[in-house]
Amino acid sequence: MRARIAALTAVSAGLTLAMAGPSWAAPTPSAVSAAGPSTSATASVTPGANCPALVNRPCAWQERNGSGVLGSALVTAEHPGQLTLVHVDVKVQRAWGSPWETVASSTRLQYGTVRVSTPQVDAPGPFVVCATGGPALRPALQSTTCTTPH
């Protein structure tokens, strides 16, 4: 059991560092939750028509809410007993040509299919939402997808 927890911690930490990268601003704190209520924003997390449910492949989308944006993601598990990880970031470009900066982030770890949203971001765009996810205990099967800038 301890080995599994250590492996999950390493996987989670590795994803945060991989997503942050050296050219990104310092990553924002994220919440990791083992099965239970979501620790992210309480928004309706329903994938749009352009968000197909592919097994173990993250699907990312933006939800506009007034002047703000929520980043949302979904990973459909291969089976209900699969431990699944999803990490979603909202990135903003503050000036044309400047690097994309992570302004909101959320992570969720649970068995089965996982949906997660970031807290709302109230900042001028453009925005990109990126999601990394898949089987938590098989990092080689995890992948990342991003929306187009809006």
Short mmCIF file of C-alpha atoms in Angstrom, two decimals:
data_model
loop_
_atom_site.label_atom_id
_atom_site.label_comp_id
_atom_site.label_asym_id
_atom_site.label_seq_id
_atom_site.Cartn_x
_atom_site.Cartn_y
_atom_site.Cartn_z
CA MET A 1 0.00 0.00 0.00
CA ARG A 2 2.82 2.42 0.86
CA ALA A 3 4.49 1.70 -2.48
CA ARG A 4 1.24 2.56 -4.28
CA ILE A 5 0.88 5.85 -2.40
CA ALA A 6 4.52 6.73 -3.15
CA ALA A 7 3.97 5.90 -6.84
CA LEU A 8 0.84 8.07 -6.96
CA THR A 9 2.67 10.93 -5.28
CA ALA A 10 5.49 10.66 -7.81
CA VAL A 11 3.03 10.52 -10.71
CA SER A 12 1.11 13.55 -9.42
CA ALA A 13 4.25 15.58 -8.75
CA GLY A 14 5.71 14.62 -12.12
CA LEU A 15 2.61 15.81 -13.96
CA THR A 16 2.62 19.14 -12.18
CA LEU A 17 6.28 19.71 -13.04
CA ALA A 18 5.84 18.51 -16.61
CA MET A 19 2.90 20.84 -17.15
CA ALA A 20 4.65 23.80 -15.53
CA GLY A 21 7.86 23.46 -17.56
CA PRO A 22 10.73 25.89 -17.23
CA SER A 23 9.11 28.61 -19.37
CA TRP A 24 5.83 28.72 -17.42
CA ALA A 25 5.09 30.76 -14.35
CA ALA A 26 5.12 28.94 -11.03
CA PRO A 27 2.32 26.38 -10.94
CA THR A 28 -0.71 27.21 -8.87
CA PRO A 29 -1.63 24.92 -5.98
CA SER A 30 -3.81 22.04 -7.02
CA ALA A 31 -6.02 19.72 -5.05
CA VAL A 32 -5.74 15.94 -5.23
CA SER A 33 -8.80 14.01 -4.14
CA ALA A 34 -9.27 10.30 -3.73
CA ALA A 35 -12.87 9.35 -4.51
CA GLY A 36 -15.26 11.79 -3.00
CA PRO A 37 -16.62 15.23 -3.69
CA SER A 38 -14.72 17.39 -6.15
CA THR A 39 -12.37 19.93 -4.65
CA SER A 40 -12.75 22.25 -7.62
CA ALA A 41 -15.33 24.83 -8.61
CA THR A 42 -18.98 23.90 -8.41
CA ALA A 43 -19.88 24.41 -12.05
CA SER A 44 -21.82 22.25 -14.40
CA VAL A 45 -19.20 19.96 -15.94
CA THR A 46 -20.87 18.68 -19.09
CA PRO A 47 -18.68 18.07 -22.10
CA GLY A 48 -19.68 20.00 -25.19
CA ALA A 49 -20.61 18.46 -28.51
CA ASN A 50 -16.98 18.76 -29.65
CA CYS A 51 -15.68 16.72 -26.72
CA PRO A 52 -15.76 12.99 -27.53
CA ALA A 53 -15.52 10.43 -24.74
CA LEU A 54 -12.41 8.42 -25.64
CA VAL A 55 -11.19 5.75 -23.22
CA ASN A 56 -8.14 6.95 -21.23
CA ARG A 57 -7.78 10.10 -23.37
CA PRO A 58 -8.44 13.48 -21.77
CA CYS A 59 -10.96 15.81 -23.30
CA ALA A 60 -10.59 19.51 -22.41
CA TRP A 61 -12.98 22.42 -22.91
CA GLN A 62 -13.68 25.96 -21.74
CA GLU A 63 -16.86 27.08 -20.08
CA ARG A 64 -17.58 30.80 -20.30
CA ASN A 65 -19.43 32.24 -17.32
CA GLY A 66 -20.03 35.98 -17.49
CA SER A 67 -16.60 37.59 -17.71
CA GLY A 68 -14.79 34.45 -16.54
CA VAL A 69 -13.67 31.08 -17.82
CA LEU A 70 -13.62 27.63 -16.22
CA GLY A 71 -11.28 24.97 -17.55
CA SER A 72 -12.87 21.53 -17.55
CA ALA A 73 -11.71 18.04 -18.45
CA LEU A 74 -13.03 14.48 -18.64
CA VAL A 75 -11.26 11.13 -18.82
CA THR A 76 -13.39 8.06 -19.46
CA ALA A 77 -11.93 5.05 -17.63
CA GLU A 78 -11.54 1.68 -19.31
CA HIS A 79 -13.41 0.09 -16.37
CA PRO A 80 -14.88 1.30 -13.04
CA GLY A 81 -12.01 -0.20 -11.00
CA GLN A 82 -9.33 1.82 -12.81
CA LEU A 83 -7.58 4.48 -10.72
CA THR A 84 -7.77 7.52 -13.02
CA LEU A 85 -5.92 10.83 -12.81
CA VAL A 86 -6.88 14.13 -14.46
CA HIS A 87 -5.02 17.44 -14.22
CA VAL A 88 -6.45 20.54 -15.93
CA ASP A 89 -4.86 23.98 -16.35
CA VAL A 90 -6.22 27.30 -17.59
CA LYS A 91 -3.46 29.30 -19.24
CA VAL A 92 -3.63 32.93 -20.31
CA GLN A 93 -1.45 34.97 -22.63
CA ARG A 94 -1.21 38.43 -21.08
CA ALA A 95 0.36 40.09 -24.16
CA TRP A 96 0.78 38.99 -27.76
CA GLY A 97 3.91 36.86 -28.07
CA SER A 98 4.36 36.43 -24.32
CA PRO A 99 4.51 32.94 -22.81
CA TRP A 100 1.31 31.18 -21.70
CA GLU A 101 0.90 31.51 -17.94
CA THR A 102 -1.02 29.01 -15.79
CA VAL A 103 -3.64 30.96 -13.81
CA ALA A 104 -5.86 28.14 -12.50
CA SER A 105 -5.31 24.46 -11.99
CA SER A 106 -7.12 21.46 -10.56
CA THR A 107 -6.29 17.77 -10.18
CA ARG A 108 -8.49 14.83 -9.31
CA LEU A 109 -7.65 11.19 -8.63
CA GLN A 110 -10.41 8.62 -8.28
CA TYR A 111 -11.64 5.24 -9.46
CA GLY A 112 -13.53 5.16 -12.76
CA THR A 113 -14.37 8.07 -15.04
CA VAL A 114 -13.18 11.49 -13.80
CA ARG A 115 -14.49 15.02 -14.47
CA VAL A 116 -12.89 18.12 -13.00
CA SER A 117 -13.10 21.92 -13.36
CA THR A 118 -10.76 24.69 -12.30
CA PRO A 119 -11.84 27.69 -10.28
CA GLN A 120 -13.19 30.52 -12.42
CA VAL A 121 -10.63 32.86 -13.95
CA ASP A 122 -11.62 36.52 -14.41
CA ALA A 123 -8.85 37.87 -16.63
CA PRO A 124 -8.58 39.15 -20.18
CA GLY A 125 -7.89 36.35 -22.67
CA PRO A 126 -6.94 34.62 -24.78
CA PHE A 127 -7.25 31.38 -22.80
CA VAL A 128 -6.07 27.82 -23.43
CA VAL A 129 -7.23 24.82 -21.39
CA CYS A 130 -4.88 21.83 -21.19
CA ALA A 131 -5.67 18.48 -19.60
CA THR A 132 -3.41 15.55 -18.79
CA GLY A 133 -4.93 12.27 -17.73
CA GLY A 134 -5.36 8.55 -17.96
CA PRO A 135 -4.63 5.54 -15.76
CA ALA A 136 -2.88 6.84 -12.63
CA LEU A 137 -0.71 3.75 -12.17
CA ARG A 138 0.37 3.64 -15.83
CA PRO A 139 1.90 7.05 -16.65
CA ALA A 140 3.02 5.84 -20.10
CA LEU A 141 -0.68 5.63 -21.07
CA GLN A 142 -1.46 9.19 -19.95
CA SER A 143 -1.69 11.93 -22.54
CA THR A 144 -2.22 15.69 -22.79
CA THR A 145 -4.63 17.67 -24.93
CA CYS A 146 -5.24 21.42 -25.21
CA THR A 147 -8.00 23.59 -26.64
CA THR A 148 -7.33 26.21 -29.27
CA PRO A 149 -6.85 29.74 -27.89
CA HIS A 150 -10.11 31.68 -27.34
#
